[in-house]
């Protein structure tokens, strides 16, 4: 047992949101969350510090640590002090929860001097997210995209990784991030059942390699259903983006953009309240830091 370890997981963005059908798709981006876990002998006491947003609830972090300790029947032996650093805005649809769960789970494993298969680590984080009530579907698609990078297509209801591949394109990823937070657990899903045929079509597009078209259709449908401004994505497309649409349950909009059109998209998005974040596609796996 090491007693202390740090881990890094990268962010992700939505291709197909799984809330309507239980099946989703996502891709990795190079935003990140780093977690440091120090084991203590104060059993079942998990102290946390979320440096990027001190007001955020620590419940997910605590549940992720406990999930790993329980996996090895050590939850009554250890407590932990956990600190996280991240450049992912929280509660904006940018997969901050999935990324944090991956980083904290890996760091806890590292502190224990243990290792698990990749999908088991991801599932521990998904379980923690359910227990913390920060997800409606478990966000298995987001968690896989964060953990593995590249493109993933998933069956969230059965925690099954259906398809995984690298993205060869050299695109940048822009996020238009409104200032107001929206928490997944508070999402009004009453109108989403009407979207099932369109979201199934988006999912099949992603499954068959038309992932950017899937992102556009999915984003438009969810924006309409959840009451977000579809014009933000349309403006990005008109300015040259390869794809654009709502990220997660919102309010952030994602645009996938070749380098020739980055400034054009940024210019049209300056008309909207909030910040613009630029990232790149990510293909690096989450990892314990040496």
Coordinates of C-alpha atoms in Angstrom, one line a residue:
X1 CA 0.0 0.0 0.0
X2 CA 1.3 3.4 -0.9
X3 CA -1.0 5.5 1.2
X4 CA -1.1 8.4 -1.2
X5 CA -1.5 8.8 -5.0
X6 CA -2.7 11.2 -7.6
X7 CA -4.5 10.4 -10.9
X8 CA -5.6 12.3 -14.0
X9 CA -8.7 11.9 -16.1
X10 CA -9.6 14.0 -19.2
X11 CA -13.0 15.4 -20.1
X12 CA -15.6 14.5 -22.7
X13 CA -18.4 15.9 -24.8
X14 CA -21.7 14.5 -26.0
X15 CA -22.5 13.0 -29.3
X16 CA -25.7 11.2 -28.2
X17 CA -27.2 11.9 -24.8
X18 CA -28.5 8.7 -23.2
X19 CA -31.3 10.2 -21.1
X20 CA -34.0 9.5 -23.7
X21 CA -33.1 6.0 -24.7
X22 CA -30.5 4.6 -22.3
X23 CA -27.9 4.5 -25.1
X24 CA -25.3 7.1 -25.8
X25 CA -22.1 8.2 -27.5
X26 CA -19.4 10.7 -26.5
X27 CA -15.8 11.7 -27.3
X28 CA -12.8 12.7 -25.3
X29 CA -11.5 16.3 -25.0
X30 CA -8.3 17.4 -23.3
X31 CA -9.9 19.3 -20.4
X32 CA -9.0 17.5 -17.2
X33 CA -9.5 16.7 -13.5
X34 CA -6.6 15.7 -11.2
X35 CA -7.3 14.0 -7.9
X36 CA -5.0 13.4 -5.0
X37 CA -6.0 10.8 -2.3
X38 CA -4.2 10.4 1.0
X39 CA -5.5 7.4 3.1
X40 CA -6.0 8.0 6.8
X41 CA -6.7 5.7 9.8
X42 CA -9.9 7.7 10.5
X43 CA -12.2 5.0 9.0
X44 CA -15.2 6.2 7.0
X45 CA -14.2 9.9 7.3
X46 CA -13.6 11.4 3.8
X47 CA -12.4 14.9 3.8
X48 CA -12.5 16.8 0.5
X49 CA -11.3 20.0 -1.1
X50 CA -12.6 20.9 -4.6
X51 CA -10.2 23.6 -5.5
X52 CA -12.0 24.7 -8.7
X53 CA -15.3 25.4 -6.8
X54 CA -15.2 25.3 -3.0
X55 CA -19.0 25.6 -2.9
X56 CA -19.7 22.3 -4.8
X57 CA -21.0 19.3 -3.0
X58 CA -18.3 16.7 -2.0
X59 CA -20.7 13.8 -2.1
X60 CA -19.6 12.3 -5.5
X61 CA -15.9 12.4 -4.4
X62 CA -16.8 10.7 -1.1
X63 CA -18.9 8.0 -2.8
X64 CA -16.1 7.3 -5.3
X65 CA -13.5 6.8 -2.6
X66 CA -15.9 4.5 -0.6
X67 CA -16.8 2.5 -3.7
X68 CA -13.1 1.6 -4.2
X69 CA -12.6 0.9 -0.5
X70 CA -15.6 -1.4 -0.5
X71 CA -14.3 -3.3 -3.5
X72 CA -11.5 -4.4 -1.3
X73 CA -13.5 -4.7 1.9
X74 CA -11.5 -1.8 3.4
X75 CA -14.2 0.8 4.0
X76 CA -14.1 0.2 7.8
X77 CA -10.3 0.4 7.9
X78 CA -9.5 3.6 6.1
X79 CA -10.7 7.1 5.6
X80 CA -9.2 9.6 3.1
X81 CA -8.2 13.2 2.4
X82 CA -9.1 14.1 -1.2
X83 CA -8.1 17.1 -3.2
X84 CA -9.1 17.8 -6.8
X85 CA -8.0 20.3 -9.4
X86 CA -10.0 20.8 -12.6
X87 CA -10.5 23.2 -15.5
X88 CA -13.9 21.8 -16.3
X89 CA -16.8 24.1 -15.3
X90 CA -19.1 22.2 -13.0
X91 CA -22.8 21.6 -13.7
X92 CA -22.7 22.9 -17.3
X93 CA -23.1 19.6 -19.2
X94 CA -19.3 19.2 -19.6
X95 CA -18.9 15.8 -17.8
X96 CA -17.3 17.2 -14.7
X97 CA -18.9 14.5 -12.6
X98 CA -17.8 11.5 -14.8
X99 CA -14.3 12.9 -15.0
X100 CA -14.0 13.5 -11.3
X101 CA -15.3 10.0 -10.5
X102 CA -12.7 8.5 -12.8
X103 CA -9.8 10.5 -11.3
X104 CA -10.8 9.9 -7.7
X105 CA -11.4 6.2 -8.2
X106 CA -8.0 5.8 -9.9
X107 CA -6.2 7.8 -7.2
X108 CA -7.8 5.7 -4.5
X109 CA -6.7 2.6 -6.2
X110 CA -3.2 4.0 -6.5
X111 CA -3.2 4.9 -2.8
X112 CA -4.1 1.3 -2.0
X113 CA -1.5 0.0 -4.3
X114 CA -4.2 -1.9 -6.2
X115 CA -5.3 -2.1 -9.8
X116 CA -8.5 -3.2 -11.6
X117 CA -9.6 -3.7 -15.2
X118 CA -10.4 -0.4 -16.9
X119 CA -14.2 -1.1 -17.2
X120 CA -14.4 -2.1 -13.5
X121 CA -12.8 1.2 -12.5
X122 CA -15.3 3.0 -14.7
X123 CA -18.2 1.1 -13.3
X124 CA -17.2 2.0 -9.7
X125 CA -17.3 5.6 -10.7
X126 CA -20.7 5.2 -12.4
X127 CA -22.0 3.5 -9.2
X128 CA -20.7 6.4 -7.1
X129 CA -22.5 8.8 -9.5
X130 CA -25.8 7.0 -9.0
X131 CA -25.3 7.0 -5.2
X132 CA -24.5 10.7 -5.2
X133 CA -27.6 11.4 -7.4
X134 CA -25.6 13.4 -10.0
X135 CA -26.8 11.3 -12.9
X136 CA -30.0 9.9 -14.5
X137 CA -28.5 7.2 -16.6
X138 CA -25.1 6.5 -14.9
X139 CA -23.4 8.5 -17.7
X140 CA -21.5 5.4 -18.7
X141 CA -20.9 6.9 -22.1
X142 CA -19.3 10.0 -20.6
X143 CA -17.3 8.0 -18.2
X144 CA -15.9 5.8 -21.0
X145 CA -15.0 8.8 -23.2
X146 CA -13.3 10.4 -20.2
X147 CA -11.4 7.3 -19.3
X148 CA -10.4 6.0 -22.7
X149 CA -10.4 9.1 -24.9
X150 CA -11.4 8.9 -28.5
X151 CA -15.0 8.0 -29.5
X152 CA -17.2 5.6 -27.6
X153 CA -20.7 4.3 -28.3
X154 CA -22.4 2.6 -25.3
X155 CA -25.4 0.9 -23.9
X156 CA -25.7 2.7 -20.6
X157 CA -28.5 0.6 -19.2
X158 CA -26.2 -2.5 -19.3
X159 CA -22.9 -0.7 -18.8
X160 CA -21.7 -2.1 -22.2
X161 CA -19.1 -0.5 -24.4
X162 CA -20.5 -1.2 -27.9
X163 CA -17.9 0.6 -30.0
X164 CA -14.6 2.4 -29.4
X165 CA -12.3 4.1 -31.8
X166 CA -9.8 6.9 -32.3
X167 CA -10.8 10.0 -34.0
X168 CA -8.3 10.7 -36.8
X169 CA -9.5 14.2 -37.6
X170 CA -7.5 17.1 -36.3
X171 CA -10.3 19.2 -34.9
X172 CA -10.5 21.7 -32.1
X173 CA -13.5 21.7 -29.8
X174 CA -15.1 24.9 -28.7
X175 CA -17.6 25.2 -25.8
X176 CA -20.0 28.1 -25.3
X177 CA -20.6 27.9 -21.5
X178 CA -23.4 30.0 -20.1
X179 CA -22.9 31.3 -16.5
X180 CA -25.9 29.5 -15.0
X181 CA -25.4 26.0 -13.6
X182 CA -27.9 23.2 -14.4
X183 CA -27.7 20.0 -12.4
X184 CA -28.6 16.7 -14.1
X185 CA -30.8 15.5 -11.3
X186 CA -33.0 18.6 -11.7
X187 CA -33.5 18.0 -15.5
X188 CA -37.2 17.9 -16.5
X189 CA -37.3 14.7 -18.5
X190 CA -41.1 14.7 -19.1
X191 CA -40.8 15.8 -22.7
X192 CA -37.9 13.5 -23.7
X193 CA -40.0 10.4 -24.4
X194 CA -41.2 12.1 -27.6
X195 CA -37.6 12.3 -28.8
X196 CA -36.9 8.6 -28.8
X197 CA -37.2 8.0 -32.6
X198 CA -34.9 10.9 -33.3
X199 CA -32.4 10.0 -30.6
X200 CA -32.4 6.3 -31.8
X201 CA -31.6 7.7 -35.3
X202 CA -28.8 9.7 -33.8
X203 CA -27.4 6.7 -32.0
X204 CA -27.5 4.6 -35.2
X205 CA -25.7 7.4 -37.0
X206 CA -22.9 7.3 -34.4
X207 CA -22.8 3.5 -34.5
X208 CA -22.3 3.6 -38.2
X209 CA -19.5 6.2 -38.2
X210 CA -21.6 9.4 -38.8
X211 CA -20.8 10.7 -35.4
X212 CA -20.7 14.4 -36.2
X213 CA -24.1 14.2 -37.9
X214 CA -25.4 12.4 -34.9
X215 CA -24.1 15.2 -32.6
X216 CA -26.0 17.8 -34.7
X217 CA -29.3 15.9 -34.6
X218 CA -29.0 15.0 -31.0
X219 CA -28.1 18.5 -29.9
X220 CA -31.0 20.1 -31.8
X221 CA -33.5 17.7 -30.4
X222 CA -32.4 18.0 -26.8
X223 CA -32.1 21.8 -27.0
X224 CA -35.7 22.0 -28.2
X225 CA -37.0 19.6 -25.6
X226 CA -35.1 21.2 -22.7
X227 CA -35.7 24.8 -23.7
X228 CA -32.2 25.8 -24.7
X229 CA -31.3 28.2 -27.5
X230 CA -30.8 26.2 -30.7
X231 CA -29.5 29.3 -32.5
X232 CA -26.1 29.0 -30.7
X233 CA -25.3 25.7 -32.5
X234 CA -26.8 26.9 -35.8
X235 CA -24.6 30.0 -35.7
X236 CA -21.6 27.9 -35.2
X237 CA -22.5 25.6 -38.1
X238 CA -23.1 28.7 -40.3
X239 CA -19.7 30.0 -39.3
X240 CA -18.0 26.8 -40.5
X241 CA -18.2 24.3 -37.6
X242 CA -18.1 20.6 -38.7
X243 CA -20.7 19.9 -36.0
X244 CA -22.4 21.7 -33.1
X245 CA -25.0 20.9 -30.6
X246 CA -26.0 20.8 -26.9
X247 CA -23.5 19.1 -24.6
X248 CA -25.1 16.7 -22.2
X249 CA -28.3 18.1 -20.6
X250 CA -26.9 21.7 -21.2
X251 CA -26.6 24.5 -20.9
X252 CA -23.2 24.3 -22.8
X253 CA -23.1 24.0 -26.5
X254 CA -20.2 22.1 -28.2
X255 CA -18.8 23.0 -31.6
X256 CA -16.3 20.7 -33.4
X257 CA -14.2 23.0 -35.6
X258 CA -11.3 22.8 -38.0
X259 CA -8.5 25.2 -37.3
X260 CA -9.5 27.4 -40.3
X261 CA -12.8 28.3 -38.7
X262 CA -12.0 28.7 -35.0
X263 CA -12.0 32.5 -35.0
X264 CA -15.2 32.7 -37.1
X265 CA -17.1 30.5 -34.6
X266 CA -15.6 32.4 -31.6
X267 CA -16.7 35.7 -33.2
X268 CA -20.4 34.7 -33.6
X269 CA -20.5 33.2 -30.1
X270 CA -19.3 36.5 -28.6
X271 CA -22.9 37.6 -29.0
X272 CA -24.0 35.2 -26.2
X273 CA -23.6 35.5 -22.5
X274 CA -20.9 33.3 -20.9
X275 CA -17.4 32.1 -21.7
X276 CA -15.9 30.3 -24.7
X277 CA -13.5 27.4 -23.8
X278 CA -11.2 25.9 -26.4
X279 CA -10.0 22.3 -26.2
X280 CA -8.6 19.5 -28.4
X281 CA -9.7 16.0 -29.0
X282 CA -8.2 13.6 -26.5
X283 CA -6.9 10.0 -26.9
X284 CA -5.0 9.6 -23.7
X285 CA -6.3 7.1 -21.1
X286 CA -7.0 8.2 -17.5
X287 CA -4.0 7.2 -15.4
X288 CA -2.4 7.1 -12.0
X289 CA 0.4 9.7 -11.9
X290 CA 3.9 8.6 -11.0

